[in-house]
PDB file of C-alpha atoms in Angstrom:
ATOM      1  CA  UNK V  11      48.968   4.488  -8.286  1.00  0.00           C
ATOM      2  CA  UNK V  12      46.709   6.966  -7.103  1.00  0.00           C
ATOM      3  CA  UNK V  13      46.111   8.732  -9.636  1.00  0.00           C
ATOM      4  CA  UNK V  14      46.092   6.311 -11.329  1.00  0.00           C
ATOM      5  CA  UNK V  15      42.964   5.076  -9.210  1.00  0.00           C
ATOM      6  CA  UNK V  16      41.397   8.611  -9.986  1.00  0.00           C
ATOM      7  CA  UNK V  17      41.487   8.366 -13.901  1.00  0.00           C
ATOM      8  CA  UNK V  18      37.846   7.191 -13.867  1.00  0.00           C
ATOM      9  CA  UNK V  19      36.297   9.534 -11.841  1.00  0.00           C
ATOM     10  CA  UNK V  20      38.209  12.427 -13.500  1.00  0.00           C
ATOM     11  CA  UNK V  21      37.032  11.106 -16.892  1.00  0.00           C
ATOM     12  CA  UNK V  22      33.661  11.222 -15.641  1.00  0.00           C
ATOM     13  CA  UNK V  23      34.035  14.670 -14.178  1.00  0.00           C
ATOM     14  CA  UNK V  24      35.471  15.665 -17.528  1.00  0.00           C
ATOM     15  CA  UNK V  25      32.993  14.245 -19.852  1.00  0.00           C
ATOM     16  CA  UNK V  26      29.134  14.991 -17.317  1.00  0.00           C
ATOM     17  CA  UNK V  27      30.260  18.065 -15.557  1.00  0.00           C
ATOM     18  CA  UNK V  28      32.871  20.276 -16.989  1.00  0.00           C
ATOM     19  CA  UNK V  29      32.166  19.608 -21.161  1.00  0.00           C
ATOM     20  CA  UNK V  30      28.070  20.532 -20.204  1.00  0.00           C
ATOM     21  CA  UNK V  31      29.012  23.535 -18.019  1.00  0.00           C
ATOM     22  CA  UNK V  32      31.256  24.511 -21.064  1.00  0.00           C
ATOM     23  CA  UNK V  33      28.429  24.046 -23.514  1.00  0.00           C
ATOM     24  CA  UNK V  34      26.038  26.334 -21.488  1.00  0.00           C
ATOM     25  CA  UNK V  35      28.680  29.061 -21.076  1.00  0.00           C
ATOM     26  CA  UNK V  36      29.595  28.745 -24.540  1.00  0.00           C
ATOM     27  CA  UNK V  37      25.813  29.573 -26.132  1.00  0.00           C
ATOM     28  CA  UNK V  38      25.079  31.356 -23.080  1.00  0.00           C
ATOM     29  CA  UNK V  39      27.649  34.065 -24.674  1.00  0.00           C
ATOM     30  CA  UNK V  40      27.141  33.303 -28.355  1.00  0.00           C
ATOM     31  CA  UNK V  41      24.273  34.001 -31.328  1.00  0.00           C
ATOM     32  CA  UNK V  42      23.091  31.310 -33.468  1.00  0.00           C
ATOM     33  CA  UNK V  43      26.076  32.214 -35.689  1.00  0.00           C
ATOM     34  CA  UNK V  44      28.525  31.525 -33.490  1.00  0.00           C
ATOM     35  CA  UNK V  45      29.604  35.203 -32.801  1.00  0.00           C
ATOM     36  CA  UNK V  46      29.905  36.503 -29.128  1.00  0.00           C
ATOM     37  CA  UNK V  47      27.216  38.710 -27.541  1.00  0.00           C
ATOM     38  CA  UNK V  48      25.855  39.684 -24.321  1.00  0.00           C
ATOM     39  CA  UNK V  49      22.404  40.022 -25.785  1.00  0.00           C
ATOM     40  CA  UNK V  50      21.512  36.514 -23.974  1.00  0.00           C
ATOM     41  CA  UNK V  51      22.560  37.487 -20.503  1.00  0.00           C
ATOM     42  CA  UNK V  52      20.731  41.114 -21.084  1.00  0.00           C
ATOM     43  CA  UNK V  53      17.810  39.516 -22.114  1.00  0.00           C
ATOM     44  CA  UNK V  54      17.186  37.276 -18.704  1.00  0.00           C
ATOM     45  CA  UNK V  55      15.908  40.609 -17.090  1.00  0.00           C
ATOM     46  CA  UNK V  56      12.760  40.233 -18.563  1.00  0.00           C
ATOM     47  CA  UNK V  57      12.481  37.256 -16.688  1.00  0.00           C
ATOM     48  CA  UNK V  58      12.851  39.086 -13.539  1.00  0.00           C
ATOM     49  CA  UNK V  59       9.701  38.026 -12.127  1.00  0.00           C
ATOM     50  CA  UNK V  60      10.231  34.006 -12.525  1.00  0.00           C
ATOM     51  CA  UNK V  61      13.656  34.194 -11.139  1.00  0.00           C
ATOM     52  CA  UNK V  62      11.548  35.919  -7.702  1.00  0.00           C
ATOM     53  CA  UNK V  63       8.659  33.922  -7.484  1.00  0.00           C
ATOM     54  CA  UNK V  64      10.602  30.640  -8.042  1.00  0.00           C
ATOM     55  CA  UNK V  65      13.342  31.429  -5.611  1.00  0.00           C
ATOM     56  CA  UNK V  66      10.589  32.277  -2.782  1.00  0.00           C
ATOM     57  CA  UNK V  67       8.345  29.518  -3.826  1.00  0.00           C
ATOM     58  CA  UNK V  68      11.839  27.363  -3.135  1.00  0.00           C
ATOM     59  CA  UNK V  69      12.481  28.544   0.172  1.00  0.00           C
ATOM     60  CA  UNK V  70       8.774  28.537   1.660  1.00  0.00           C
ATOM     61  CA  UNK V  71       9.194  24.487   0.422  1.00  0.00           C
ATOM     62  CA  UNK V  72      12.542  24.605   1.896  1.00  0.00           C
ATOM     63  CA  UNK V  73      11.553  25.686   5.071  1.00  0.00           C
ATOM     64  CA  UNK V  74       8.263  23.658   5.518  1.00  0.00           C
ATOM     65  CA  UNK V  75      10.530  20.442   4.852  1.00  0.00           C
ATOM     66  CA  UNK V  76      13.105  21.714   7.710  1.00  0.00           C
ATOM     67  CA  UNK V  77      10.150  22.010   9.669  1.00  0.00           C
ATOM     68  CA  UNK V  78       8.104  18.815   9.379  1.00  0.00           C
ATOM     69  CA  UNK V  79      11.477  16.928   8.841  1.00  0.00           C
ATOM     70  CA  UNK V  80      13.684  18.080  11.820  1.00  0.00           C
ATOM     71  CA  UNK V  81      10.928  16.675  14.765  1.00  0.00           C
ATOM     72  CA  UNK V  82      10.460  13.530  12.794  1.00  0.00           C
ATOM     73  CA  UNK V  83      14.715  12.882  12.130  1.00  0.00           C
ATOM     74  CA  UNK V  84      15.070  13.690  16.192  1.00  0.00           C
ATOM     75  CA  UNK V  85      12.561  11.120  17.092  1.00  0.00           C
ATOM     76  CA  UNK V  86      14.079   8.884  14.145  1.00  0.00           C
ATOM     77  CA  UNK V  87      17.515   8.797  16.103  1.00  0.00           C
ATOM     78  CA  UNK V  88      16.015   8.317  19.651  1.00  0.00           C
ATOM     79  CA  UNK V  89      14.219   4.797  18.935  1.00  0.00           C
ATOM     80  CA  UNK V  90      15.169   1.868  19.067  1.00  0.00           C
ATOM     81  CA  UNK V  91      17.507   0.411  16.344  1.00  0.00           C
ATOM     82  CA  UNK V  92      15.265  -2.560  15.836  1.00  0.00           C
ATOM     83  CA  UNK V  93      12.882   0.002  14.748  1.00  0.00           C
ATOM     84  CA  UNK V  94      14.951   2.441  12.741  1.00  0.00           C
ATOM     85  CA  UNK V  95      15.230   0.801   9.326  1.00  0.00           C
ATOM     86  CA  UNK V  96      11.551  -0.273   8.905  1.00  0.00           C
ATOM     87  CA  UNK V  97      10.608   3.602   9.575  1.00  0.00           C
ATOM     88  CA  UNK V  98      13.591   4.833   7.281  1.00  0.00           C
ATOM     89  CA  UNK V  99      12.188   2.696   4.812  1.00  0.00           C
ATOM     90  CA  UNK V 100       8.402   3.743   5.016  1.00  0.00           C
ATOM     91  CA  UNK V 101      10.457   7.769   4.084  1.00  0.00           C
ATOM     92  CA  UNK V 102      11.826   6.236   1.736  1.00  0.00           C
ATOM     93  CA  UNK V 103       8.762   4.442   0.038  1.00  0.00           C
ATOM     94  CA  UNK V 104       7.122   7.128  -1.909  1.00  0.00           C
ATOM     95  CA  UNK V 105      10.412   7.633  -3.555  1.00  0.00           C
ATOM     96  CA  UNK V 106      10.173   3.813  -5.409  1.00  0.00           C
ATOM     97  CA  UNK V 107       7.735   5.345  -7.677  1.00  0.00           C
ATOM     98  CA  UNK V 108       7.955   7.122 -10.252  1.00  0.00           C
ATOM     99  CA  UNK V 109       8.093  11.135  -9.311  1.00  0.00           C
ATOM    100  CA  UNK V 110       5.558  11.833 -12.126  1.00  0.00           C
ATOM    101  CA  UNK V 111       3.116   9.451 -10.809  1.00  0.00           C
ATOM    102  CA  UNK V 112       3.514  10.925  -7.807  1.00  0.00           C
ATOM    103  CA  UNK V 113       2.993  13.940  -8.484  1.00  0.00           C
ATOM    104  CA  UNK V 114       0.166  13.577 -10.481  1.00  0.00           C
ATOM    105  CA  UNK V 115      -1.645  11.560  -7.749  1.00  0.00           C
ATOM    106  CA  UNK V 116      -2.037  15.068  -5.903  1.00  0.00           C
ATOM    107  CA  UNK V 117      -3.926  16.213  -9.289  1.00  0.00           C
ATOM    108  CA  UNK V 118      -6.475  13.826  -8.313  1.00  0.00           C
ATOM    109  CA  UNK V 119      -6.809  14.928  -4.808  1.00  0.00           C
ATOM    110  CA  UNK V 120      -6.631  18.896  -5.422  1.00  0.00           C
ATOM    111  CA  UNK V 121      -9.266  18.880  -8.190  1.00  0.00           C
ATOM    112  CA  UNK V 122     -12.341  21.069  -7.909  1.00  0.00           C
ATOM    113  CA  UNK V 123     -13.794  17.301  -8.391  1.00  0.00           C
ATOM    114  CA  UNK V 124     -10.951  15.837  -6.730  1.00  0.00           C
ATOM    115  CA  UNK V 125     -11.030  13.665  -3.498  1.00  0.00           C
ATOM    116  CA  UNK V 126      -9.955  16.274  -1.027  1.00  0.00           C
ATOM    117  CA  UNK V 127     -13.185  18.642  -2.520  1.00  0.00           C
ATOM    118  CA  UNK V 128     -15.428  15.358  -2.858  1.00  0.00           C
ATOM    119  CA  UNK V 129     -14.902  14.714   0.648  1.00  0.00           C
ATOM    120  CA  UNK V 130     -15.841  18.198   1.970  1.00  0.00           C
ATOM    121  CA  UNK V 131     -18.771  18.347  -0.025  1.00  0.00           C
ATOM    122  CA  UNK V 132     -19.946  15.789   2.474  1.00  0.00           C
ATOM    123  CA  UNK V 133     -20.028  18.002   5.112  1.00  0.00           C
ATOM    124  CA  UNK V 134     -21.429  21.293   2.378  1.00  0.00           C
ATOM    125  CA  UNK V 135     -17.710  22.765   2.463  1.00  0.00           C
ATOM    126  CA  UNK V 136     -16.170  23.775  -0.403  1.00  0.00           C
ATOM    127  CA  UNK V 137     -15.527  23.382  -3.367  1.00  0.00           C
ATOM    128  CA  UNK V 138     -12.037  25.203  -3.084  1.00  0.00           C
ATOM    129  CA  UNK V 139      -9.683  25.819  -6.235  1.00  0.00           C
ATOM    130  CA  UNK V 140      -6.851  23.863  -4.738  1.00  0.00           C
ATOM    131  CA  UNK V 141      -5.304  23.296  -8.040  1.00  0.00           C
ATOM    132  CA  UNK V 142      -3.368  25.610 -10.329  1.00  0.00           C
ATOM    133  CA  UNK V 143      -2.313  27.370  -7.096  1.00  0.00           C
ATOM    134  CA  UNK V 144       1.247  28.500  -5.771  1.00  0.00           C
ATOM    135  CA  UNK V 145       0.066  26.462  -3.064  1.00  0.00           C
ATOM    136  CA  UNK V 146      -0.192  23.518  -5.006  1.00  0.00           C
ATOM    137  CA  UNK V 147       3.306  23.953  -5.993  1.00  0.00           C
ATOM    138  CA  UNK V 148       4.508  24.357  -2.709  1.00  0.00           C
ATOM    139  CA  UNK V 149       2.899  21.220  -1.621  1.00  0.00           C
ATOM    140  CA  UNK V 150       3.997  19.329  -4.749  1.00  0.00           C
ATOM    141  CA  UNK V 151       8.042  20.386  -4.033  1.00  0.00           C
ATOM    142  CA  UNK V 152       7.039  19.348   0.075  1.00  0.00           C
ATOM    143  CA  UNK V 153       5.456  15.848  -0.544  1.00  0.00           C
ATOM    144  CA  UNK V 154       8.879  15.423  -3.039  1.00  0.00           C
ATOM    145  CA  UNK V 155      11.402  16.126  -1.649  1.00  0.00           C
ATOM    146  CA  UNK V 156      10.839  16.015   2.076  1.00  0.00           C
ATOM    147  CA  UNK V 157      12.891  12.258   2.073  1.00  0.00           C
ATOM    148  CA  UNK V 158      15.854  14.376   1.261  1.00  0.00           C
ATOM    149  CA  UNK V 159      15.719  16.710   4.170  1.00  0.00           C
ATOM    150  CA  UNK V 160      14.565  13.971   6.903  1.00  0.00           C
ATOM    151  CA  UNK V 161      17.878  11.446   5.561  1.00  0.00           C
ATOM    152  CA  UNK V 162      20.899  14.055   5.848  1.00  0.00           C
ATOM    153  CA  UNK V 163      19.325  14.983   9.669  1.00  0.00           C
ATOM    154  CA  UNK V 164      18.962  11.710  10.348  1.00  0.00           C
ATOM    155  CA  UNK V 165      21.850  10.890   9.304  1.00  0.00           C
ATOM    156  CA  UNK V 166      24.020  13.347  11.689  1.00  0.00           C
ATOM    157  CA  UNK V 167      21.519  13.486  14.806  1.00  0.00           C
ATOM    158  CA  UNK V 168      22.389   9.278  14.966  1.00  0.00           C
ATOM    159  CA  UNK V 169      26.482  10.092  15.396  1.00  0.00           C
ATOM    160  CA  UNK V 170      25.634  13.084  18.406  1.00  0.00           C
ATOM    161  CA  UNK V 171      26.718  11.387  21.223  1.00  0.00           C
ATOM    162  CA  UNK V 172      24.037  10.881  23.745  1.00  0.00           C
ATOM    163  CA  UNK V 173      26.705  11.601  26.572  1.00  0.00           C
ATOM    164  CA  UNK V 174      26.767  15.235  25.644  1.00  0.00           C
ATOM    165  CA  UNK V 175      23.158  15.646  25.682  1.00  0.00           C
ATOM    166  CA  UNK V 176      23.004  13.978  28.977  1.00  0.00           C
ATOM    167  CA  UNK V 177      25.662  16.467  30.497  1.00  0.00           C
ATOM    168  CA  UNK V 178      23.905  19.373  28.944  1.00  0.00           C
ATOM    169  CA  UNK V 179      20.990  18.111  31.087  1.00  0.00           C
ATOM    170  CA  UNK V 180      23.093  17.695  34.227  1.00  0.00           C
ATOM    171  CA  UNK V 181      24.324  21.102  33.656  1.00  0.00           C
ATOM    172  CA  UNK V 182      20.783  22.367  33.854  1.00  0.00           C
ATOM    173  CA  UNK V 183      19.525  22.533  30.216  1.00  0.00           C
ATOM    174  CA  UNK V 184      15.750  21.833  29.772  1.00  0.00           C
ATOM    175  CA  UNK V 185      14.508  20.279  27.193  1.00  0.00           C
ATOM    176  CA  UNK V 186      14.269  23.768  25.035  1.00  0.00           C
ATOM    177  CA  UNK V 187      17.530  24.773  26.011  1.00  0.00           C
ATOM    178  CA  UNK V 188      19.065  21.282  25.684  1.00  0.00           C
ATOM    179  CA  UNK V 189      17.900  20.846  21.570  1.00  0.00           C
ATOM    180  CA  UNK V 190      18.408  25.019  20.771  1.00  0.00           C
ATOM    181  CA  UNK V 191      22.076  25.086  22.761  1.00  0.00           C
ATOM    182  CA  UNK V 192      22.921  21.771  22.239  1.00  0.00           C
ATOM    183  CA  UNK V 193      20.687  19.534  19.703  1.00  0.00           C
ATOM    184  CA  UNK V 194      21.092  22.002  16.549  1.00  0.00           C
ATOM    185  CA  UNK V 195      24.600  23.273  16.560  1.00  0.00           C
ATOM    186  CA  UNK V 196      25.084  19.933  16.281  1.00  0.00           C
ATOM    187  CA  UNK V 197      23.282  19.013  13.621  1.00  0.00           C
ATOM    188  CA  UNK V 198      24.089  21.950  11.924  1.00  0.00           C
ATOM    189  CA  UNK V 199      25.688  20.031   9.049  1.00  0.00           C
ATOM    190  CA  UNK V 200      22.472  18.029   8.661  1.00  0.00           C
ATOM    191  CA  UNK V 201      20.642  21.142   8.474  1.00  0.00           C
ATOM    192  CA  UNK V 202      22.708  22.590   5.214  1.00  0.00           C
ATOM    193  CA  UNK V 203      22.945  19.460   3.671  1.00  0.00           C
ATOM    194  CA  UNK V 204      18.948  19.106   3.673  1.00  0.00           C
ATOM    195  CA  UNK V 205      18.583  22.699   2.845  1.00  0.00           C
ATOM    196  CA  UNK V 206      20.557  22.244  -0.051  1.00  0.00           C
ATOM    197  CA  UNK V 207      19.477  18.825  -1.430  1.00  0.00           C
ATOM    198  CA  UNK V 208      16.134  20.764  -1.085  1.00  0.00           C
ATOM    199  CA  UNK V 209      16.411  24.167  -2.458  1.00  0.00           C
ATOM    200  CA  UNK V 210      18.308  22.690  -5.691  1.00  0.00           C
ATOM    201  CA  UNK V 211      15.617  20.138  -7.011  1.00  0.00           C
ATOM    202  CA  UNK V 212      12.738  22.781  -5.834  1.00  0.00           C
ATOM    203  CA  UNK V 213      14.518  26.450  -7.503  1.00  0.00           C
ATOM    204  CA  UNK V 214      14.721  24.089 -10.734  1.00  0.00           C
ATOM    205  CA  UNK V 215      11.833  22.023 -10.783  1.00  0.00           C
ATOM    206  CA  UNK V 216       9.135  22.139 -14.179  1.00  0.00           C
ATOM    207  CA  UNK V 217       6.883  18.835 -13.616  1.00  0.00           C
ATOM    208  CA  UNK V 218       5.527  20.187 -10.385  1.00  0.00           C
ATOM    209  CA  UNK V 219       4.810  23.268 -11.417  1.00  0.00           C
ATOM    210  CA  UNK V 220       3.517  22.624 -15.313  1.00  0.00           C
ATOM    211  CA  UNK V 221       1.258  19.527 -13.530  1.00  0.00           C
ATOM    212  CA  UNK V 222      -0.203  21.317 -10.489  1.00  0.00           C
ATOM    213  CA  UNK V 223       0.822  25.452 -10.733  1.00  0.00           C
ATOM    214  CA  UNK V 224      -0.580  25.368 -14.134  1.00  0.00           C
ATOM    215  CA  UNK V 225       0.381  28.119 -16.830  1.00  0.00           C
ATOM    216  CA  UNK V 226      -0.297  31.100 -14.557  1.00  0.00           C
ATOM    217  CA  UNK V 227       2.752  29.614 -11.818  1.00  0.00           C
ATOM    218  CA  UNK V 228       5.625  29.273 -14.181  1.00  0.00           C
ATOM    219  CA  UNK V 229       8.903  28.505 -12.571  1.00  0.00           C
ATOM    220  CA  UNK V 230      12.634  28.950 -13.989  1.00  0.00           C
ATOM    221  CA  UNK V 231      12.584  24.938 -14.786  1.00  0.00           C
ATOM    222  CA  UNK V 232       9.706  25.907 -17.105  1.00  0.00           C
ATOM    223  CA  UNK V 233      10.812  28.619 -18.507  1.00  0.00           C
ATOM    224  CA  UNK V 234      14.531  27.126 -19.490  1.00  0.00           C
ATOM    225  CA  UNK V 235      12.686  23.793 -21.199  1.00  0.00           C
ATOM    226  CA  UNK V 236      10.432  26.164 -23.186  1.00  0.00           C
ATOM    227  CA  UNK V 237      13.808  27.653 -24.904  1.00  0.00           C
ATOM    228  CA  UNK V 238      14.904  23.946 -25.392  1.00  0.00           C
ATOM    229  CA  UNK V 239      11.578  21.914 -26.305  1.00  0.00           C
ATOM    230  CA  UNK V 240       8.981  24.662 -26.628  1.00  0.00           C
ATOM    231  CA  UNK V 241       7.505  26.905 -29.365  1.00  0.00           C
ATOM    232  CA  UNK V 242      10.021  29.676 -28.530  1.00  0.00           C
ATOM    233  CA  UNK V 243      13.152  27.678 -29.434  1.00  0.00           C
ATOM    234  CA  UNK V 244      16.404  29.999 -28.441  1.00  0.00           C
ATOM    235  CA  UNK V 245      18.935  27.381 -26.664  1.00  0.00           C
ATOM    236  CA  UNK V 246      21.463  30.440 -26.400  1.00  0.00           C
ATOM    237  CA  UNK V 247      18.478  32.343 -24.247  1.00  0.00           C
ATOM    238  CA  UNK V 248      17.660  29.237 -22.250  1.00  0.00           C
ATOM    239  CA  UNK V 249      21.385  28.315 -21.986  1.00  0.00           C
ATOM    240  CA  UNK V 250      22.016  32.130 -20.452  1.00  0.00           C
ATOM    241  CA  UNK V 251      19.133  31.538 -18.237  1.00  0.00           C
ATOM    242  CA  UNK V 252      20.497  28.292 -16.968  1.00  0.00           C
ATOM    243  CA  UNK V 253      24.372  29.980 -16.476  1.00  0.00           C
ATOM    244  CA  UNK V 254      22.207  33.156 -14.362  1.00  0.00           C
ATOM    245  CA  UNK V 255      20.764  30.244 -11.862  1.00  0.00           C
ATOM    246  CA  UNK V 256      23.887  28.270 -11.277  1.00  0.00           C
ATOM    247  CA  UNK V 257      25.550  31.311 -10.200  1.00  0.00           C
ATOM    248  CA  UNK V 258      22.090  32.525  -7.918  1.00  0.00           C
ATOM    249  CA  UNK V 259      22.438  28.443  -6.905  1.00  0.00           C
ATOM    250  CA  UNK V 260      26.207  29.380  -6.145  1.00  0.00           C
ATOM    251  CA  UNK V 261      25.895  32.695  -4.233  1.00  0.00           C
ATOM    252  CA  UNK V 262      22.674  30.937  -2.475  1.00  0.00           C
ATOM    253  CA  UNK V 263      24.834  28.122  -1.466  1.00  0.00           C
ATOM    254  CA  UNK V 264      28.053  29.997  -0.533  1.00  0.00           C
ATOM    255  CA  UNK V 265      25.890  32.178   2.213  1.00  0.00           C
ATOM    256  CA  UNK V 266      24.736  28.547   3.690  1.00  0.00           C
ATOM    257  CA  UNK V 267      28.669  27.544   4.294  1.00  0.00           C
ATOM    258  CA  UNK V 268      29.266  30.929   6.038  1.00  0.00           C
ATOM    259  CA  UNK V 269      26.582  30.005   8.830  1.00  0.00           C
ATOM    260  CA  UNK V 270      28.119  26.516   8.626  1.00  0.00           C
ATOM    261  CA  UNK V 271      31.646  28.007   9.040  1.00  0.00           C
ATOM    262  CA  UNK V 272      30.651  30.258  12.171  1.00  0.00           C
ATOM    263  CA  UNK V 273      28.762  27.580  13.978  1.00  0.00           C
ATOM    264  CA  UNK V 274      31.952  25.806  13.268  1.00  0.00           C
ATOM    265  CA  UNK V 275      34.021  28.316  15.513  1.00  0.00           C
ATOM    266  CA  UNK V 276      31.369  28.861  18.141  1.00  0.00           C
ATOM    267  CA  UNK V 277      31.492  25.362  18.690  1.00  0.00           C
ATOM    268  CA  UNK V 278      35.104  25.527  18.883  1.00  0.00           C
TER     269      UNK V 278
END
């Protein structure tokens, strides 16, 4: 009966996941003809440079989410119920509408004649060159994706019982010492599951980058959907590309579980 029960989802897993994976590794390793070849795989070295700037531009976003997100998922949990969906809801709000709309409302505000610059000129500042910036990019991946590290934190920091935090206090703990010894082991799992619902979308991402990084910022999302839908049509380059970033995605993601795994044992 259970497996039985498990036919679907297997079918699914069958069909979306492991026939696709197959298909990339399959041109990932073969010509046009058909024949095998590591040409492909030797040929993503050239792209060296990408792979860098895309993984750092990632994990700058990555970390300014974790940042702005942790605070605002600690104070989620503390309020009152009553209170908790309407804010959850106002996260989740920007995320109704459409993520190219949204991410080309920040062309209008990073414009050299852009609100943001139009503004300042009231005051004789600027105008600054906002857009076409790594900076832009950075800000497009935070304003994106930030819902998806504030819900997973949220989501753990609600189940910490408050009776532990209150006998870390009667045991001495300040504040400090209380969220650092107490607070964030805890919420460890929070923690990698926002990291990693972040870094994913933001390593692969082309719309932010083609809308507000412009040519100069191009990203490994660009440069895989220029081997599929650009001038420089090679799907067996762009599928080798594709296999090289699951497995930095994979190695990326493996490290994360380690820390998950110790925390797992100091805790114990």
């Amino acid at each position: 009966m259970k497996k039985l029960l498990s036919a679907p989802y297997l079918l699914w897993m069958a069909v979306f996941i492991i026939v696709p994976l197959g298909m990339v590794a399959y041109f990932a390793f073969t010509t046009e003809t058909g024949a095998f070849t590591l040409d492909n795989l030797a040929a993503v070295s050239q792209y060296s440079n990408i792979f860098i700037r895309s993984i750092w531009l990632a994990a700058i976003a990555t970390i300014i989410c974790l940042i702005i997100a942790y605070p605002l998922a600690l104070i989620l949990a503390k309020i009152d119920k009553s209170y908790q969906s309407t804010v959850l809801m106002i996260v989740m709000l920007p995320m109704w509408m459409n993520f190219l709309l949204r991410t080309y409302a920040w062309m209008t505000l990073l414009g050299n004649n852009g609100l943001i610059n139009n503004f300042l000129s009231l005051f004789g500042i600027g105008p600054f060159e906002m857009l076409n910036t790594q900076g832009a990019v950075v800000l497009g991946m935070v304003y994106n994706y930030l819902p998806y590290m504030i819900l997973p934190l949220y989501t753990v920091m609600a189940k910490i019982d408050k009776s532990v935090i209150e006998a870390a206090q009667d045991l001495g703990c300040n504040g400090a010492k209380t969220l650092f010894k107490v607070t964030v082991p805890l919420s460890m799992p929070g923690i990698l599951s926002g990291i990693t619902m972040v870094f994913v979308p933001a390593i692969s991402t082309f719309i932010i980058s083609r809308m507000l990084g412009g040519g100069s910022n191009l990203l490994i999302g660009d440069l895989i959907e220029m081997q599929f839908l650009g001038n420089s049509y090679n799907p067996n380059l762009g599928a080798a590309i594709s296999l090289v970033l699951m497995v930095i995605i994979l190695l990326i993601m493996t490290i994360l579980n380690q820390f998950d795994q110790d925390e797992d044992r100091v805790l114990m």
